[in-house]
Amino acid sequence: MSSTLHSGLLALWSGGRWRGVLVQGPSGSGKSDLALRALDLGFRLVSDDRTLVWSSDGAAFGRAPETLAGLLEVRGVGVIRVPALAFCRIDLVVASGIPERLPDPGVVFLAGTAVPHLILRLTDASAPHRLKEALCCLGARPEESYQVSLPTPTASTLGESDP
């Protein structure tokens, strides 16, 4: 079962596979602008504005709805077509906001799967570079990441009642 989130999904080739970053924030927070800037650093678009999310074999994955596949909104210009991936695994979730200077690692649950979570100011000039560093440190190098210590989802953390 999948759900549709108001978010964009970008992917970066690292460690022998595409690693995805789900970018969340309210309308106008800079999600699409960040995606446009991240393309210059080697990222590929998976989805802009809406992302279908599901889980498989203990991992979260995402893709664009068919009607939005390969499309990126460039505010003030219009909607453009860009090369896009059909889907990718989601290794990191980034939310729009004001980050702490040295944040503790956080997690969110997507489709019942624990995924590392960070807060970034999406409009900062350095945001695409921070995104790349965060993805490499948190998702692409498991031996250096804290993913091994992520909690296992339980009925209470997934919002389900205990039996």
XYZ file of N, CA and C in Angstrom, residues 39-159:
363
model
N 20.482 19.419 -8.958
C 20.776 18.762 -10.236
C 22.196 19.079 -10.692
N 22.687 20.276 -10.380
C 24.052 20.669 -10.752
C 25.125 19.909 -9.981
N 24.747 19.246 -8.894
C 25.704 18.484 -8.083
C 25.634 16.988 -8.368
N 24.895 16.607 -9.398
C 24.805 15.196 -9.752
C 23.559 14.489 -9.276
N 22.673 15.188 -8.585
C 21.411 14.585 -8.177
C 20.530 14.376 -9.395
N 19.585 13.445 -9.305
C 18.580 13.239 -10.330
C 17.208 13.410 -9.688
N 16.306 13.969 -10.423
C 14.930 14.116 -9.954
C 14.235 12.762 -9.994
N 13.479 12.477 -8.960
C 12.574 11.337 -8.957
C 11.153 11.881 -8.984
N 10.873 12.860 -8.106
C 9.550 13.483 -8.106
C 9.642 14.912 -7.570
N 8.733 15.737 -8.033
C 8.636 17.112 -7.558
C 7.212 17.347 -7.100
N 7.054 17.871 -5.925
C 5.775 18.285 -5.359
C 4.954 17.155 -4.731
N 4.839 16.025 -5.377
C 4.089 14.895 -4.842
C 4.930 13.638 -5.013
N 4.959 12.811 -3.968
C 5.722 11.567 -4.016
C 4.870 10.425 -3.474
N 4.784 9.355 -4.239
C 4.123 8.136 -3.777
C 5.159 7.331 -3.002
N 4.848 6.963 -1.763
C 5.783 6.267 -0.882
C 5.203 4.916 -0.491
N 6.060 3.891 -0.512
C 5.663 2.554 -0.096
C 6.878 1.853 0.512
N 6.632 0.703 1.132
C 7.762 -0.050 1.693
C 7.840 -1.418 1.032
N 9.057 -1.930 0.983
C 9.308 -3.251 0.438
C 10.580 -3.787 1.079
N 10.524 -4.989 1.581
C 11.686 -5.633 2.199
C 12.368 -4.754 3.236
N 11.591 -4.061 4.057
C 12.130 -3.271 5.154
C 12.711 -1.922 4.774
N 12.469 -1.462 3.548
C 12.965 -0.156 3.112
C 11.813 0.655 2.521
N 11.948 1.978 2.601
C 10.956 2.874 2.008
C 11.413 3.260 0.606
N 10.465 3.352 -0.308
C 10.736 3.729 -1.690
C 9.760 4.819 -2.106
N 10.133 5.567 -3.149
C 9.245 6.609 -3.642
C 9.351 6.782 -5.141
N 8.286 7.340 -5.716
C 8.242 7.655 -7.139
C 7.247 8.788 -7.355
N 7.304 9.378 -8.532
C 6.364 10.438 -8.891
C 5.051 9.818 -9.366
N 3.931 10.509 -9.129
C 2.695 10.090 -9.791
C 2.908 10.178 -11.307
N 2.280 9.312 -12.065
C 2.499 9.264 -13.507
C 2.344 10.623 -14.182
N 1.375 11.406 -13.766
C 1.121 12.698 -14.422
C 2.203 13.729 -14.153
N 3.045 13.508 -13.129
C 4.095 14.467 -12.783
C 5.509 13.960 -13.085
N 5.628 12.736 -13.575
C 6.950 12.140 -13.799
C 7.782 12.981 -14.764
N 9.003 13.306 -14.345
C 9.930 14.057 -15.180
C 9.673 15.546 -15.251
N 8.751 16.052 -14.433
C 8.416 17.471 -14.454
C 8.906 18.158 -13.185
N 9.458 19.359 -13.358
C 9.974 20.154 -12.248
C 9.465 21.577 -12.395
N 8.848 22.096 -11.337
C 8.374 23.477 -11.367
C 9.528 24.417 -11.068
N 9.721 25.382 -11.947
C 10.729 26.412 -11.739
C 9.949 27.711 -11.553
N 9.839 28.127 -10.296
C 9.022 29.294 -9.964
C 9.457 30.503 -10.788
N 8.489 31.171 -11.381
C 8.753 32.341 -12.206
C 9.054 32.004 -13.663
N 9.284 30.719 -13.952
C 9.579 30.288 -15.319
C 8.482 29.380 -15.848
N 8.097 28.392 -15.045
C 7.076 27.430 -15.456
C 7.504 26.023 -15.097
N 6.865 25.065 -15.721
C 7.174 23.664 -15.488
C 8.074 23.197 -16.625
N 9.198 22.571 -16.258
C 10.147 22.095 -17.255
C 10.272 20.580 -17.160
N 10.713 19.971 -18.236
C 10.958 18.532 -18.254
C 12.448 18.299 -17.988
N 12.752 17.390 -17.068
C 14.142 17.045 -16.757
C 14.275 15.523 -16.736
N 15.491 15.010 -16.977
C 15.687 13.560 -16.852
C 15.360 13.135 -15.421
N 14.625 12.055 -15.296
C 14.196 11.614 -13.967
C 14.312 10.101 -13.841
N 14.481 9.660 -12.615
C 14.471 8.230 -12.309
C 13.031 7.794 -12.070
N 12.728 6.557 -12.382
C 11.376 6.036 -12.193
C 11.020 5.911 -10.709
N 11.991 5.513 -9.884
C 11.779 5.368 -8.446
C 13.138 5.213 -7.782
N 13.177 5.303 -6.457
C 14.405 4.993 -5.723
C 14.064 4.716 -4.259
N 15.017 4.114 -3.592
C 14.914 3.890 -2.155
C 15.091 5.237 -1.459
N 14.379 5.444 -0.363
C 14.492 6.682 0.416
C 15.423 6.402 1.598
N 16.600 7.049 1.569
C 17.599 6.842 2.603
C 17.659 7.974 3.614
N 17.007 9.090 3.313
C 17.065 10.268 4.171
C 15.827 11.108 3.936
N 15.298 11.694 5.001
C 14.194 12.649 4.904
C 14.713 13.984 5.415
N 14.533 15.030 4.616
C 14.944 16.373 4.998
C 13.696 17.245 5.041
N 13.510 17.938 6.155
C 12.368 18.830 6.320
C 12.841 20.272 6.308
N 11.999 21.138 5.776
C 12.289 22.567 5.748
C 12.177 23.144 7.156
N 13.156 23.934 7.549
C 13.128 24.558 8.861
C 14.474 25.158 9.191
N 14.604 25.608 10.418
C 15.868 26.173 10.889
C 16.589 25.080 11.668
N 17.729 24.615 11.148
C 18.418 23.500 11.796
C 19.156 23.921 13.058
N 19.316 22.960 13.944
C 20.177 23.169 15.097
C 21.621 23.155 14.605
N 22.486 23.766 15.371
C 23.891 23.834 14.979
C 24.505 22.435 14.885
N 24.332 21.634 15.909
C 24.846 20.256 15.938
C 23.698 19.337 16.373
N 22.819 18.983 15.436
C 21.629 18.217 15.825
C 21.940 16.769 16.168
N 21.153 16.230 17.068
C 21.210 14.797 17.328
C 20.536 14.097 16.160
N 20.974 12.897 15.824
C 20.324 12.162 14.735
C 18.854 11.932 15.053
N 18.020 12.108 14.071
C 16.598 11.879 14.234
C 16.104 10.883 13.212
N 14.932 10.346 13.451
C 14.316 9.421 12.506
C 12.848 9.768 12.342
N 12.306 9.403 11.204
C 10.875 9.439 10.958
C 10.506 8.074 10.392
N 9.240 7.760 10.454
C 8.775 6.490 9.910
C 7.993 6.747 8.630
N 8.445 6.132 7.555
C 7.765 6.191 6.262
C 7.298 4.782 5.927
N 6.013 4.621 5.740
C 5.459 3.308 5.411
C 5.966 2.238 6.372
N 6.076 2.602 7.655
C 6.502 1.655 8.677
C 7.992 1.409 8.753
N 8.776 2.193 8.035
C 10.223 2.011 7.986
C 10.930 3.215 8.588
N 11.878 2.997 9.497
C 12.649 4.080 10.106
C 13.643 4.625 9.093
N 13.621 5.958 8.916
C 14.507 6.628 7.969
C 15.151 7.816 8.683
N 16.466 8.017 8.531
C 17.121 9.180 9.141
C 16.457 10.483 8.702
N 16.440 11.466 9.604
C 15.723 12.719 9.377
C 16.576 13.903 9.801
N 16.597 14.936 8.965
C 17.298 16.175 9.269
C 16.411 17.365 8.933
N 16.722 18.501 9.554
C 16.067 19.762 9.224
C 17.103 20.656 8.559
N 16.734 21.237 7.410
C 17.612 22.153 6.690
C 16.817 23.361 6.222
N 17.478 24.493 6.137
C 16.876 25.667 5.519
C 17.077 25.488 4.010
N 16.011 25.129 3.307
C 16.103 24.739 1.908
C 16.599 25.842 0.997
N 16.403 27.094 1.386
C 16.775 28.219 0.528
C 18.206 28.699 0.731
N 18.932 28.153 1.711
C 20.332 28.537 1.894
C 21.132 28.181 0.646
N 22.099 29.020 0.301
C 22.946 28.755 -0.869
C 23.661 27.414 -0.731
N 24.005 27.038 0.477
C 24.732 25.784 0.707
C 23.821 24.563 0.835
N 22.527 24.739 0.761
C 21.596 23.624 0.993
C 21.847 22.412 0.093
N 22.100 22.581 -1.221
C 22.365 21.381 -2.035
C 23.627 20.644 -1.581
N 24.640 21.374 -1.163
C 25.882 20.752 -0.685
C 25.643 20.051 0.656
N 24.861 20.671 1.513
C 24.532 20.047 2.802
C 23.736 18.771 2.581
N 22.825 18.825 1.615
C 22.020 17.658 1.276
C 22.921 16.505 0.842
N 23.886 16.808 -0.006
C 24.821 15.783 -0.490
C 25.650 15.217 0.660
N 26.172 16.090 1.517
C 26.954 15.629 2.673
C 26.105 14.775 3.610
N 24.895 15.233 3.877
C 24.021 14.486 4.786
C 23.704 13.112 4.216
N 23.410 13.052 2.938
C 23.095 11.768 2.325
C 24.301 10.835 2.374
N 25.471 11.358 2.080
C 26.678 10.528 2.115
C 27.000 10.059 3.532
N 26.846 10.931 4.506
C 27.178 10.572 5.885
C 26.127 9.697 6.547
N 24.853 9.934 6.233
C 23.788 9.221 6.931
C 23.276 8.013 6.182
N 23.382 8.024 4.863
C 22.771 6.944 4.116
C 23.714 6.145 3.254
N 24.764 6.749 2.762
C 25.591 6.068 1.772
C 26.765 5.318 2.366
N 27.120 5.597 3.581
C 28.237 4.910 4.226
C 27.741 4.249 5.506
N 27.107 3.085 5.389
C 26.500 2.457 6.562
C 27.471 2.268 7.714
N 28.739 2.023 7.417
C 29.688 1.810 8.500
C 29.911 3.076 9.319
N 29.599 4.247 8.745
C 29.780 5.503 9.466
C 28.452 6.114 9.911
N 27.371 5.473 9.584
C 26.073 6.070 9.875
C 25.515 5.549 11.192
N 24.431 6.147 11.593
C 23.777 5.683 12.802
C 22.576 4.815 12.458
N 22.477 4.406 11.207
C 21.321 3.606 10.811
C 21.230 2.294 11.566
N 22.364 1.739 11.953
C 22.327 0.463 12.669
C 21.645 0.606 14.026
N 21.587 1.823 14.553
C 20.966 2.018 15.862
C 19.534 2.531 15.770
N 18.964 2.547 14.548
C 17.593 3.017 14.404
C 16.643 2.074 15.129
N 15.612 2.629 15.741
C 14.663 1.771 16.452
C 13.848 0.931 15.482
N 13.462 -0.224 15.940
C 12.593 -1.082 15.159
C 11.162 -0.588 15.338
N 10.406 -0.442 14.241
C 9.041 0.037 14.379
C 8.208 -0.904 15.232
N 7.374 -0.328 16.073
C 6.431 -1.093 16.861
C 5.047 -0.564 16.569
N 4.042 -1.266 17.041
C 2.678 -0.826 16.799
C 2.444 0.575 17.354
N 3.033 0.892 18.503
C 2.805 2.211 19.114
C 3.515 3.324 18.333
N 4.706 3.060 17.743
C 5.398 4.104 16.994
C 4.782 4.307 15.628
N 4.023 3.323 15.152
C 3.369 3.447 13.858
C 1.958 4.004 13.982
N 1.550 4.315 15.202
C 0.233 4.883 15.416
C -0.861 3.837 15.504
